[in-house]
mmCIF file of C-alpha atoms in Angstrom:
data_model
loop_
_atom_site.group_PDB
_atom_site.id
_atom_site.type_symbol
_atom_site.label_atom_id
_atom_site.label_comp_id
_atom_site.label_asym_id
_atom_site.label_seq_id
_atom_site.Cartn_x
_atom_site.Cartn_y
_atom_site.Cartn_z
ATOM 1 C CA MET A 10 16.924 -71.231 124.124
ATOM 2 C CA THR A 11 14.421 -72.469 121.592
ATOM 3 C CA THR A 12 13.043 -69.621 119.593
ATOM 4 C CA ALA A 13 12.016 -69.035 116.034
ATOM 5 C CA MET A 14 13.283 -65.752 114.669
ATOM 6 C CA GLY A 15 11.266 -63.755 117.152
ATOM 7 C CA GLY A 16 11.043 -60.100 117.985
ATOM 8 C CA LEU A 17 9.453 -56.900 116.716
ATOM 9 C CA HIS A 18 10.401 -55.971 113.197
ATOM 10 C CA GLY A 19 9.385 -52.654 111.829
ATOM 11 C CA PRO A 20 8.528 -51.232 108.419
ATOM 12 C CA VAL A 21 12.105 -51.659 107.139
ATOM 13 C CA VAL A 22 13.609 -55.088 107.453
ATOM 14 C CA ALA A 23 17.099 -56.121 106.543
ATOM 15 C CA ALA A 24 18.030 -59.807 106.554
ATOM 16 C CA SER A 25 21.372 -61.541 106.061
ATOM 17 C CA TRP A 26 22.961 -64.923 106.654
ATOM 18 C CA THR A 27 26.176 -65.279 108.565
ATOM 19 C CA LYS A 28 28.619 -68.133 107.915
ATOM 20 C CA ASP A 29 27.195 -70.111 110.789
ATOM 21 C CA CYS A 30 23.693 -69.787 109.328
ATOM 22 C CA THR A 31 22.414 -67.537 112.093
ATOM 23 C CA PHE A 32 19.584 -65.466 110.644
ATOM 24 C CA GLN A 33 19.743 -61.836 111.556
ATOM 25 C CA LEU A 34 16.621 -59.728 111.328
ATOM 26 C CA LEU A 35 16.939 -56.009 111.734
ATOM 27 C CA SER A 36 13.806 -54.057 112.347
ATOM 28 C CA ASN A 37 13.741 -50.980 114.402
ATOM 29 C CA CYS A 38 15.852 -52.600 117.056
ATOM 30 C CA PHE A 39 13.308 -55.226 117.944
ATOM 31 C CA LEU A 40 15.383 -58.175 116.816
ATOM 32 C CA GLN A 41 14.444 -61.796 116.620
ATOM 33 C CA LYS A 42 16.425 -65.008 116.775
ATOM 34 C CA PRO A 43 16.211 -68.153 114.672
ATOM 35 C CA ASN A 44 14.039 -71.213 115.134
ATOM 36 C CA PHE A 45 11.719 -72.035 112.420
ATOM 37 C CA THR A 46 8.305 -72.570 113.917
ATOM 38 C CA LYS A 47 5.628 -72.174 111.263
ATOM 39 C CA THR A 48 1.965 -71.571 111.248
ATOM 40 C CA SER A 49 -0.351 -72.597 108.449
ATOM 41 C CA THR A 50 -2.321 -69.860 106.666
ATOM 42 C CA ALA A 51 -4.516 -72.235 104.696
ATOM 43 C CA LYS A 52 -7.955 -70.838 104.043
ATOM 44 C CA LEU A 53 -10.764 -72.772 105.626
ATOM 45 C CA SER A 54 -12.544 -73.057 102.289
ATOM 46 C CA PHE A 55 -9.607 -75.007 100.875
ATOM 47 C CA PRO A 56 -8.897 -78.671 101.387
ATOM 48 C CA CYS A 57 -7.214 -78.860 104.725
ATOM 49 C CA MET A 58 -3.654 -80.049 105.222
ATOM 50 C CA PRO A 59 -3.359 -83.421 106.904
ATOM 51 C CA PHE A 60 -1.701 -84.051 110.242
ATOM 52 C CA ILE A 61 -2.585 -80.643 111.725
ATOM 53 C CA GLY A 62 -5.459 -81.598 113.999
ATOM 54 C CA VAL A 63 -8.200 -82.118 111.416
ATOM 55 C CA ALA A 64 -10.203 -85.336 111.609
ATOM 56 C CA PHE A 65 -10.103 -87.652 108.641
ATOM 57 C CA LYS A 66 -12.324 -90.626 107.867
ATOM 58 C CA LYS A 67 -10.434 -93.847 107.342
ATOM 59 C CA LYS A 68 -12.021 -96.067 104.769
ATOM 60 C CA GLU A 69 -11.177 -99.349 103.121
ATOM 61 C CA THR A 70 -7.459 -99.614 102.403
ATOM 62 C CA HIS A 71 -5.444 -101.679 99.947
ATOM 63 C CA VAL A 72 -1.878 -102.563 100.857
ATOM 64 C CA VAL A 73 1.021 -103.189 98.514
ATOM 65 C CA SER A 74 3.660 -105.511 99.876
ATOM 66 C CA PRO A 75 6.890 -103.604 100.533
ATOM 67 C CA ASN A 76 8.798 -106.532 99.105
ATOM 68 C CA ILE A 77 7.607 -106.033 95.532
ATOM 69 C CA SER A 78 10.643 -105.234 93.461
ATOM 70 C CA SER A 79 9.627 -105.812 89.876
ATOM 71 C CA PRO A 80 6.998 -103.909 87.852
ATOM 72 C CA SER A 81 6.078 -107.190 86.209
ATOM 73 C CA VAL A 82 4.606 -108.416 89.483
ATOM 74 C CA THR A 83 0.866 -107.795 89.823
ATOM 75 C CA THR A 84 0.458 -104.781 92.090
ATOM 76 C CA GLY A 85 -2.389 -103.709 94.344
ATOM 77 C CA LEU A 86 -3.257 -100.246 95.535
ATOM 78 C CA LEU A 87 -1.329 -98.104 97.937
ATOM 79 C CA ASP A 88 -2.630 -97.952 101.495
ATOM 80 C CA ALA A 89 -4.482 -94.673 101.811
ATOM 81 C CA TRP A 90 -7.581 -93.144 103.388
ATOM 82 C CA ASP A 91 -10.019 -90.438 102.313
ATOM 83 C CA ASP A 92 -9.882 -86.954 103.715
ATOM 84 C CA GLU A 93 -12.963 -84.759 104.159
ATOM 85 C CA TYR A 94 -12.307 -82.709 101.024
ATOM 86 C CA GLY A 95 -12.428 -85.269 98.272
ATOM 87 C CA GLY A 96 -8.762 -86.179 98.489
ATOM 88 C CA VAL A 97 -6.672 -89.010 99.845
ATOM 89 C CA ILE A 98 -3.875 -89.323 102.388
ATOM 90 C CA MET A 99 -1.314 -92.029 101.747
ATOM 91 C CA ASN A 100 -0.171 -94.154 104.668
ATOM 92 C CA SER A 101 3.555 -93.432 105.147
ATOM 93 C CA GLU A 102 4.135 -96.515 107.239
ATOM 94 C CA SER A 103 3.132 -98.949 104.480
ATOM 95 C CA LEU A 104 4.870 -97.489 101.408
ATOM 96 C CA PRO A 105 6.754 -99.946 99.233
ATOM 97 C CA MET A 106 10.481 -99.664 99.807
ATOM 98 C CA SER A 107 11.555 -100.279 96.182
ATOM 99 C CA ALA A 108 11.274 -97.650 93.500
ATOM 100 C CA ASN A 109 9.638 -99.994 90.975
ATOM 101 C CA ALA A 110 7.037 -101.186 93.450
ATOM 102 C CA PHE A 111 6.170 -97.636 94.533
ATOM 103 C CA ALA A 112 5.907 -96.323 90.952
ATOM 104 C CA SER A 113 3.717 -99.227 89.797
ATOM 105 C CA ALA A 114 1.469 -99.093 92.843
ATOM 106 C CA PHE A 115 1.049 -95.341 92.535
ATOM 107 C CA GLN A 116 0.047 -95.579 88.875
ATOM 108 C CA ALA A 117 -2.546 -98.225 89.770
ATOM 109 C CA SER A 118 -3.804 -96.180 92.703
ATOM 110 C CA LEU A 119 -3.936 -93.007 90.634
ATOM 111 C CA SER A 120 -6.179 -94.732 88.057
ATOM 112 C CA ASN A 121 -8.432 -95.854 90.882
ATOM 113 C CA TRP A 122 -8.570 -92.391 92.451
ATOM 114 C CA LYS A 123 -9.413 -90.788 89.082
ATOM 115 C CA MET A 124 -12.292 -93.192 88.608
ATOM 116 C CA LYS A 125 -13.575 -92.234 92.048
ATOM 117 C CA GLY A 126 -13.265 -88.514 91.353
ATOM 118 C CA LYS A 127 -10.582 -87.862 93.959
ATOM 119 C CA ARG A 128 -8.766 -84.556 93.961
ATOM 120 C CA GLY A 129 -5.699 -83.917 96.066
ATOM 121 C CA VAL A 130 -3.206 -86.587 97.166
ATOM 122 C CA TRP A 131 -1.001 -86.096 100.242
ATOM 123 C CA LEU A 132 2.198 -88.113 100.537
ATOM 124 C CA LYS A 133 4.298 -87.894 103.701
ATOM 125 C CA ILE A 134 7.692 -89.459 103.123
ATOM 126 C CA LEU A 135 9.678 -90.165 106.259
ATOM 127 C CA GLN A 136 13.414 -89.516 106.477
ATOM 128 C CA GLU A 137 14.230 -93.210 106.289
ATOM 129 C CA GLN A 138 12.183 -93.413 103.059
ATOM 130 C CA ALA A 139 14.068 -90.572 101.365
ATOM 131 C CA ASP A 140 14.956 -92.748 98.382
ATOM 132 C CA LEU A 141 11.290 -92.532 97.328
ATOM 133 C CA VAL A 142 11.345 -88.719 97.011
ATOM 134 C CA PRO A 143 12.896 -88.522 93.482
ATOM 135 C CA ILE A 144 10.576 -91.337 92.348
ATOM 136 C CA ALA A 145 7.537 -89.434 93.624
ATOM 137 C CA ILE A 146 8.722 -86.256 91.909
ATOM 138 C CA GLN A 147 9.151 -88.164 88.637
ATOM 139 C CA GLU A 148 5.557 -89.391 89.038
ATOM 140 C CA GLY A 149 4.325 -85.787 89.219
ATOM 141 C CA PHE A 150 4.316 -84.976 92.959
ATOM 142 C CA ASN A 151 5.273 -81.494 94.097
ATOM 143 C CA TYR A 152 7.081 -80.422 97.286
ATOM 144 C CA HIS A 153 4.733 -78.941 99.847
ATOM 145 C CA HIS A 154 6.721 -78.538 103.072
ATOM 146 C CA ALA A 155 9.340 -80.262 105.162
ATOM 147 C CA GLU A 156 9.868 -80.695 108.880
ATOM 148 C CA PRO A 157 12.553 -82.594 110.819
ATOM 149 C CA GLY A 158 11.939 -86.253 109.982
ATOM 150 C CA TYR A 159 9.775 -85.987 106.877
ATOM 151 C CA VAL A 160 8.896 -84.197 103.669
ATOM 152 C CA MET A 161 5.295 -83.624 102.537
ATOM 153 C CA LEU A 162 4.469 -83.965 98.828
ATOM 154 C CA THR A 163 1.203 -83.349 97.019
ATOM 155 C CA TYR A 164 -0.426 -84.431 93.747
ATOM 156 C CA TRP A 165 -3.359 -82.636 92.193
ATOM 157 C CA ILE A 166 -5.471 -84.971 90.083
ATOM 158 C CA PRO A 167 -8.114 -82.763 88.281
ATOM 159 C CA ASN A 168 -7.179 -80.908 85.123
ATOM 160 C CA GLU A 169 -7.834 -77.581 86.737
ATOM 161 C CA PRO A 170 -5.990 -75.120 89.002
ATOM 162 C CA CYS A 171 -4.774 -76.766 92.216
ATOM 163 C CA MET A 172 -6.964 -75.965 95.216
ATOM 164 C CA LEU A 173 -4.729 -77.471 97.875
ATOM 165 C CA PRO A 174 -3.592 -74.972 100.579
ATOM 166 C CA ALA A 175 -0.113 -73.547 100.226
ATOM 167 C CA SER A 176 2.649 -74.545 102.569
ATOM 168 C CA PRO A 177 2.860 -72.891 106.031
ATOM 169 C CA SER A 178 3.976 -69.341 105.472
ATOM 170 C CA LEU A 179 3.498 -67.441 108.738
ATOM 171 C CA GLN A 180 5.834 -67.056 111.674
ATOM 172 C CA ILE A 181 4.731 -65.695 115.061
ATOM 173 C CA GLY A 182 7.019 -63.686 117.277
ATOM 174 C CA ILE A 183 6.629 -61.949 120.605
ATOM 175 C CA ALA A 184 8.143 -58.969 122.427
ATOM 176 C CA GLY A 185 7.917 -58.661 126.192
ATOM 177 C CA PHE A 186 7.410 -55.218 127.757
ATOM 178 C CA VAL A 187 8.340 -55.626 131.426
ATOM 179 C CA ILE A 188 8.255 -52.577 133.674
ATOM 180 C CA ASN A 189 8.741 -52.447 137.424
ATOM 181 C CA ASP A 190 7.343 -50.123 140.126
ATOM 182 C CA LYS A 191 10.306 -47.799 139.626
ATOM 183 C CA ARG A 192 9.252 -47.245 135.970
ATOM 184 C CA GLU A 193 12.307 -49.152 134.813
ATOM 185 C CA VAL A 194 12.042 -51.308 131.693
ATOM 186 C CA LEU A 195 13.722 -54.667 131.316
ATOM 187 C CA VAL A 196 15.968 -54.336 128.292
ATOM 188 C CA VAL A 197 18.643 -56.417 126.553
ATOM 189 C CA LYS A 198 21.425 -56.040 124.036
ATOM 190 C CA GLU A 199 21.637 -58.805 121.465
ATOM 191 C CA LYS A 200 24.849 -60.465 120.385
ATOM 192 C CA CYS A 201 24.655 -59.623 116.682
ATOM 193 C CA PRO A 202 26.773 -57.863 114.096
ATOM 194 C CA CYS A 203 23.890 -55.717 112.867
ATOM 195 C CA SER A 204 23.767 -51.900 112.839
ATOM 196 C CA CYS A 205 21.680 -51.672 116.015
ATOM 197 C CA SER A 206 23.706 -54.068 118.100
ATOM 198 C CA GLY A 207 24.435 -51.315 120.643
ATOM 199 C CA VAL A 208 20.776 -50.457 121.196
ATOM 200 C CA TRP A 209 18.860 -51.504 124.277
ATOM 201 C CA LYS A 210 15.713 -53.379 123.227
ATOM 202 C CA LEU A 211 12.844 -55.446 124.592
ATOM 203 C CA PRO A 212 13.391 -59.183 124.998
ATOM 204 C CA THR A 213 12.007 -60.874 121.876
ATOM 205 C CA GLY A 214 11.692 -64.273 120.289
ATOM 206 C CA TYR A 215 9.423 -66.592 118.348
ATOM 207 C CA ILE A 216 6.877 -68.878 119.977
ATOM 208 C CA ASN A 217 7.530 -72.573 119.934
ATOM 209 C CA LYS A 218 5.289 -75.090 118.217
ATOM 210 C CA SER A 219 1.941 -75.453 120.037
ATOM 211 C CA GLU A 220 2.897 -72.673 122.473
ATOM 212 C CA ASP A 221 0.427 -69.931 123.458
ATOM 213 C CA ILE A 222 1.438 -66.355 122.722
ATOM 214 C CA PHE A 223 1.527 -65.228 126.342
ATOM 215 C CA SER A 224 3.474 -68.347 127.317
ATOM 216 C CA GLY A 225 6.026 -67.618 124.661
ATOM 217 C CA ALA A 226 6.501 -64.072 125.952
ATOM 218 C CA ILE A 227 7.012 -65.308 129.527
ATOM 219 C CA ARG A 228 9.438 -67.985 128.379
ATOM 220 C CA GLU A 229 11.530 -65.649 126.234
ATOM 221 C CA VAL A 230 11.945 -63.147 129.044
ATOM 222 C CA LYS A 231 12.937 -65.924 131.441
ATOM 223 C CA GLU A 232 15.402 -67.486 129.008
ATOM 224 C CA GLU A 233 17.122 -64.232 128.158
ATOM 225 C CA THR A 234 17.188 -62.517 131.569
ATOM 226 C CA ASP A 235 16.109 -65.109 134.167
ATOM 227 C CA ILE A 236 13.315 -62.746 135.236
ATOM 228 C CA ASP A 237 10.018 -64.428 136.193
ATOM 229 C CA THR A 238 6.916 -62.674 134.922
ATOM 230 C CA THR A 239 3.171 -63.018 134.584
ATOM 231 C CA PHE A 240 1.127 -62.000 131.563
ATOM 232 C CA LEU A 241 -1.011 -58.857 131.886
ATOM 233 C CA LYS A 242 -2.197 -57.945 128.396
ATOM 234 C CA MET A 243 -1.392 -57.901 124.734
ATOM 235 C CA VAL A 244 -0.912 -54.304 123.703
ATOM 236 C CA ALA A 245 -0.259 -54.409 119.946
ATOM 237 C CA PHE A 246 0.744 -56.618 117.041
ATOM 238 C CA ARG A 247 2.467 -56.012 113.750
ATOM 239 C CA HIS A 248 2.033 -57.917 110.479
ATOM 240 C CA ALA A 249 4.850 -57.901 107.928
ATOM 241 C CA HIS A 250 5.485 -59.859 104.717
ATOM 242 C CA LEU A 251 8.428 -61.380 102.889
ATOM 243 C CA VAL A 252 10.601 -61.546 105.991
ATOM 244 C CA ALA A 253 12.659 -64.678 106.793
ATOM 245 C CA PHE A 254 12.450 -67.252 103.984
ATOM 246 C CA GLU A 255 9.954 -64.936 102.269
ATOM 247 C CA ALA A 256 7.352 -65.824 104.936
ATOM 248 C CA SER A 257 4.926 -63.394 106.531
ATOM 249 C CA ASP A 258 5.488 -62.478 110.171
ATOM 250 C CA LEU A 259 3.187 -61.561 113.030
ATOM 251 C CA LEU A 260 4.717 -59.994 116.133
ATOM 252 C CA PHE A 261 2.696 -59.643 119.342
ATOM 253 C CA VAL A 262 3.810 -57.163 121.987
ATOM 254 C CA CYS A 263 2.880 -58.378 125.475
ATOM 255 C CA MET A 264 2.948 -56.481 128.741
ATOM 256 C CA LEU A 265 4.312 -58.598 131.565
ATOM 257 C CA LYS A 266 4.500 -58.014 135.283
ATOM 258 C CA PRO A 267 7.849 -58.856 136.884
ATOM 259 C CA LEU A 268 7.793 -61.391 139.737
ATOM 260 C CA SER A 269 11.583 -61.289 140.301
ATOM 261 C CA TYR A 270 14.215 -58.649 139.753
ATOM 262 C CA ASP A 271 17.707 -60.176 139.774
ATOM 263 C CA ILE A 272 19.004 -60.524 136.213
ATOM 264 C CA THR A 273 21.124 -63.377 134.904
ATOM 265 C CA ILE A 274 21.703 -63.253 131.158
ATOM 266 C CA ASP A 275 21.931 -66.039 128.632
ATOM 267 C CA ASP A 276 25.409 -65.114 127.430
ATOM 268 C CA LYS A 277 25.141 -67.358 124.377
ATOM 269 C CA GLU A 278 22.931 -64.807 122.642
ATOM 270 C CA ILE A 279 22.558 -61.846 124.987
ATOM 271 C CA GLN A 280 25.341 -59.356 125.409
ATOM 272 C CA ALA A 281 23.818 -57.556 128.355
ATOM 273 C CA ALA A 282 20.535 -56.937 130.207
ATOM 274 C CA LYS A 283 19.434 -54.439 132.800
ATOM 275 C CA TRP A 284 16.584 -52.407 134.254
ATOM 276 C CA MET A 285 16.643 -49.087 132.415
ATOM 277 C CA PRO A 286 14.683 -45.939 133.384
ATOM 278 C CA LEU A 287 11.767 -45.537 130.993
ATOM 279 C CA ASP A 288 12.754 -41.993 129.907
ATOM 280 C CA GLU A 289 16.286 -43.123 129.149
ATOM 281 C CA PHE A 290 14.978 -46.109 127.168
ATOM 282 C CA ILE A 291 12.686 -44.095 124.894
ATOM 283 C CA ALA A 292 15.294 -41.318 124.465
ATOM 284 C CA GLN A 293 17.540 -43.611 122.477
ATOM 285 C CA PRO A 294 17.956 -42.118 118.979
ATOM 286 C CA TYR A 295 17.036 -45.397 117.366
ATOM 287 C CA TYR A 296 13.544 -45.287 118.798
ATOM 288 C CA GLN A 297 13.098 -41.556 118.257
ATOM 289 C CA ASP A 298 13.939 -41.994 114.570
ATOM 290 C CA ASP A 299 11.608 -44.911 113.866
ATOM 291 C CA PRO A 300 7.837 -44.236 113.843
ATOM 292 C CA LEU A 301 6.775 -47.863 114.381
ATOM 293 C CA SER A 302 9.068 -48.588 117.266
ATOM 294 C CA LYS A 303 8.223 -45.267 118.878
ATOM 295 C CA LYS A 304 4.491 -45.951 118.567
ATOM 296 C CA VAL A 305 4.890 -49.388 120.135
ATOM 297 C CA ILE A 306 6.577 -47.929 123.186
ATOM 298 C CA GLU A 307 3.957 -45.180 123.442
ATOM 299 C CA ILE A 308 1.205 -47.825 123.473
ATOM 300 C CA CYS A 309 3.061 -49.820 126.094
ATOM 301 C CA ILE A 310 3.364 -46.743 128.321
ATOM 302 C CA ALA A 311 -0.320 -45.947 127.860
ATOM 303 C CA ALA A 312 -1.235 -49.473 128.880
ATOM 304 C CA GLN A 313 1.024 -49.320 131.920
ATOM 305 C CA GLU A 314 -0.657 -46.063 132.963
ATOM 306 C CA ASP A 315 -4.155 -47.567 132.416
ATOM 307 C CA ARG A 316 -4.880 -45.177 129.531
ATOM 308 C CA TYR A 317 -5.142 -48.115 127.147
ATOM 309 C CA SER A 318 -6.758 -51.431 127.983
ATOM 310 C CA GLY A 319 -5.118 -53.744 125.491
ATOM 311 C CA PHE A 320 -6.264 -57.354 125.063
ATOM 312 C CA THR A 321 -6.438 -59.988 127.789
ATOM 313 C CA GLY A 322 -6.556 -63.731 127.167
ATOM 314 C CA HIS A 323 -9.685 -65.771 127.796
ATOM 315 C CA GLN A 324 -9.695 -69.546 127.510
ATOM 316 C CA LEU A 325 -12.726 -70.902 125.659
ATOM 317 C CA ASN A 326 -13.857 -74.107 124.044
ATOM 318 C CA SER A 327 -14.317 -74.322 120.275
ATOM 319 C CA LYS A 328 -16.454 -76.721 118.242
ATOM 320 C CA ILE A 329 -13.926 -76.447 115.417
ATOM 321 C CA ASP A 330 -11.470 -78.793 117.093
ATOM 322 C CA GLY A 331 -13.111 -79.525 120.454
ATOM 323 C CA LYS A 332 -10.198 -77.968 122.339
ATOM 324 C CA LEU A 333 -9.587 -75.079 124.675
ATOM 325 C CA SER A 334 -7.842 -72.079 123.137
ATOM 326 C CA TYR A 335 -7.193 -68.483 124.059
ATOM 327 C CA LEU A 336 -9.235 -65.619 122.650
ATOM 328 C CA TYR A 337 -7.651 -62.183 123.193
ATOM 329 C CA TYR A 338 -9.978 -59.194 123.412
ATOM 330 C CA ASP A 339 -10.624 -55.970 125.273
ATOM 331 C CA ASP A 340 -12.928 -56.862 128.175
ATOM 332 C CA LEU A 341 -12.969 -53.383 129.679
ATOM 333 C CA LYS A 342 -16.692 -53.196 129.185
ATOM 334 C CA ASN A 343 -17.254 -56.762 130.432
ATOM 335 C CA ILE A 344 -18.574 -57.999 127.113
#
């Protein structure tokens, strides 16, 4: 199962690392499992991070030969293009391979960028170019973020506070509330050494990269229990801060309709799963003692009984990126 620390955490969160680096997140018995999908929270008024779907204008480039090995050799400018915010993005595929060549070319390029009034510099160093990382740091670059296969570094040229957006700092999780016609809730017990390991909870997880919220909820339920579902509505979401890796966390609670009923658990991470009578589920002391978890279940029940409309997904085009995306809203009044 590919998840990213998903689930519903509540107002009190306890986190710990086990010896096998499995992150455990305890929050009112809505637990999430590790996978480190991230979402950028950069403000739109800031220079936008490269390589996240924003268009950049390529302009004239200057290439330094990767074979330059001596600073005494005349150097050109690093291959780079302008972004839309007064900065430049360096071409990872044409970086010099030697430390001396990179350092010399960067200094020449930096002088050129300063003369042109450039601001932020983005440098993506691929894994096979890792020897250049300490050289870039020595030249004044700062770490921004890392993903499998590369590390992103930044350099702020003006003598003023840096206006580049911070690294991605938000994780998105889901919880699936699945209830059948017998008013039985699909629940699971996680394999974890935490204090609520014996509590029956909703299936939870984090959405994958480029995955829609409702799709993540359907996938998580399927992976944990083998139950097929369809998305009905989003009933609530919770925003918490300083959770895993000090990141913020959004958890969306989705109501799903079951399309199958025979359970097969993923025994690598799930201890057990079953259909539990609703009254028995909410009577668990863990839920009775926690205001947030209790309120979530109350909202889910209200939605199931049509006393609360929740938010349904509507696919719309956007001029921002020219793509289809889902807007979730209450369409009870046919807005």
